[in-house]
Coordinates of C-alpha atoms in Angstrom, one line a residue:
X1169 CA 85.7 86.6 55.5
X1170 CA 85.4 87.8 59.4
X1171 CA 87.8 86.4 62.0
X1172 CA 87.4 87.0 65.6
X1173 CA 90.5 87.1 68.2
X1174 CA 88.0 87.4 70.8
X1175 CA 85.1 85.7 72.3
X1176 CA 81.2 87.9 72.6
X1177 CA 78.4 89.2 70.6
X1178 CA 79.3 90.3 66.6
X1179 CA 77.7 93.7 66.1
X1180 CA 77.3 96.5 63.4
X1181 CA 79.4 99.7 63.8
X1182 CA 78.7 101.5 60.3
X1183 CA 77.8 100.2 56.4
X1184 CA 80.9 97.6 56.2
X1185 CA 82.2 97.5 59.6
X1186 CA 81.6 95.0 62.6
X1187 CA 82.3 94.8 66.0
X1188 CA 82.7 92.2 68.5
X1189 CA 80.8 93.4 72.0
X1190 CA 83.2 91.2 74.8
X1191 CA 82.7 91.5 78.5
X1192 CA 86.5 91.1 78.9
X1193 CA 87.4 93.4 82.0
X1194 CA 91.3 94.0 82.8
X1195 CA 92.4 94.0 86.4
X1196 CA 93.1 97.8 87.7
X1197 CA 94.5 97.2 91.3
X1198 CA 93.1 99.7 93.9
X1199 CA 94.7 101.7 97.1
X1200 CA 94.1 99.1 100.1
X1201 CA 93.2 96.3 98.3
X1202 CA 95.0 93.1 99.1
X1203 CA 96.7 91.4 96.5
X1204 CA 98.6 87.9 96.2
X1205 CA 101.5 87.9 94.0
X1206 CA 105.0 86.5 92.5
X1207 CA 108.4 88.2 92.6
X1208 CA 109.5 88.3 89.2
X1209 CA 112.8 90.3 89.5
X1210 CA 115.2 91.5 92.6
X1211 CA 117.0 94.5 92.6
X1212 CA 118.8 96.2 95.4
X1213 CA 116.2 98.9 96.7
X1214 CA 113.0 96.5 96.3
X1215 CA 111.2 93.7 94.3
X1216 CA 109.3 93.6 91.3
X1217 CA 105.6 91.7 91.7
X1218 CA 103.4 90.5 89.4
X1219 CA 99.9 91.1 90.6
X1220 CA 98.0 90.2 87.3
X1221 CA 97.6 93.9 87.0
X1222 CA 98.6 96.3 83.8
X1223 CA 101.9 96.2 84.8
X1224 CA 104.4 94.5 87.5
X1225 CA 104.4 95.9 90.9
X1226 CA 106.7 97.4 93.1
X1227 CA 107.9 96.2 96.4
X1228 CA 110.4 97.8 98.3
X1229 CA 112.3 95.9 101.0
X1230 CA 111.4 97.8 103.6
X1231 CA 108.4 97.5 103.1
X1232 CA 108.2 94.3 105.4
X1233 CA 107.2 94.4 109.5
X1234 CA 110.4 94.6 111.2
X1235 CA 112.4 94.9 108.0
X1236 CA 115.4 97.2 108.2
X1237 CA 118.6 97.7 106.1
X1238 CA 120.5 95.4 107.9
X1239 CA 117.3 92.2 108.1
X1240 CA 115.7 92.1 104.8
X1241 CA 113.4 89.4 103.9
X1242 CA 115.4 87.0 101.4
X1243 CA 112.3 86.4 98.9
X1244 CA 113.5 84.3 95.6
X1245 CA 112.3 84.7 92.4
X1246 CA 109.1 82.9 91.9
X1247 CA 108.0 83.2 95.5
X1248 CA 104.4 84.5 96.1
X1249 CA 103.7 87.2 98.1
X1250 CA 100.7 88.2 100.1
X1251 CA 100.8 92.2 100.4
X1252 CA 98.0 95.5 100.4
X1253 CA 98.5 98.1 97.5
X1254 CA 99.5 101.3 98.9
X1255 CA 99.5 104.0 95.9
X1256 CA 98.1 103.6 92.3
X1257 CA 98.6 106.0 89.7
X1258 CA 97.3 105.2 86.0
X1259 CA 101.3 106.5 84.8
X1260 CA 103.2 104.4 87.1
X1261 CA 103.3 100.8 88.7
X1262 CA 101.6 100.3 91.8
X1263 CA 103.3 100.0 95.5
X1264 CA 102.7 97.6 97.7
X1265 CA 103.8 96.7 101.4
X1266 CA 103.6 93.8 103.7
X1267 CA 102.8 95.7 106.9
X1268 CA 99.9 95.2 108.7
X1269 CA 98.0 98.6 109.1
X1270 CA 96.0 96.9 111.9
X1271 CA 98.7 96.4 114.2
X1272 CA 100.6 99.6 113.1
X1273 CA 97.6 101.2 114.1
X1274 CA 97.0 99.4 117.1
X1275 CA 100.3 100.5 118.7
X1276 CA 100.3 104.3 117.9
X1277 CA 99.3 106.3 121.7

C-alpha cells in the first residue's frame, strides 16, 4: 500500500521505491524585496514578523522613519506590517525596515 502526504506526479526512483514529483516551492525572501507581514512577538530591542518565509523575521524598532528611542511605533501583536527586507542570510532570520529608501535617498546632498 502507497500513501501520499503530498499532491504531484508518482514516479520510480529504483526497483521498490517511488517518488512523488511536487512543484511545491517554499518562500525564500530576498534583499529589497517588499514584504507584508504580522508581528508575532515584542521584545524590547525590536519585533518578531512573520513573513511566510522559513522563519519569523526581525524588526528592530528603529527601524521605522522618524523612530528614535524615545518615539517608537506601538505595533500590537497581530498587526500587519508593510516593510522591505534589508539582509538575508540562509543561517539567520531575515531583517527588515520600514524606511523608505526613496526618500532617504532623495534627501542626501
Amino acid at each position: 500500500m502507497v500513501v501520499a502526504m503530498r499532491a504531484g506526479r508518482l514516479k520510480p526512483a529504483g526497483k521498490r521505491k517511488l517518488w512523488v514529483d511536487s512543484s511545491v516551492k517554499r518562500y525564500t525572501p530576498a534583499v529589497e524585496e517588499a514584504v507584508i507581514g504580522v508581528v508575532i512577538d515584542k521584545h524590547m530591542e525590536n519585533l518578531d514578523v512573520d513573513i511566510k518565509g522559513p522563519g519569523l523575521s526581525i524588526l528592530p524598532a528603529l527601524a521605522f522613519e522618524g523612530a528614535t528611542r524615545r518615539n517608537r511605533p506601538n505595533l500590537q501583536i497581530g498587526q500587519a506590517v508593510y516593510a522591505r527586507v534589508v539582509k538575508t542570510h540562509r543561517d539567520a532570520d531575515p531583517e527588515l525596515s520600514c524606511v523608505d529608501v526613496a526618500r532617504r535617498r532623495s534627501s542626501v546632498p
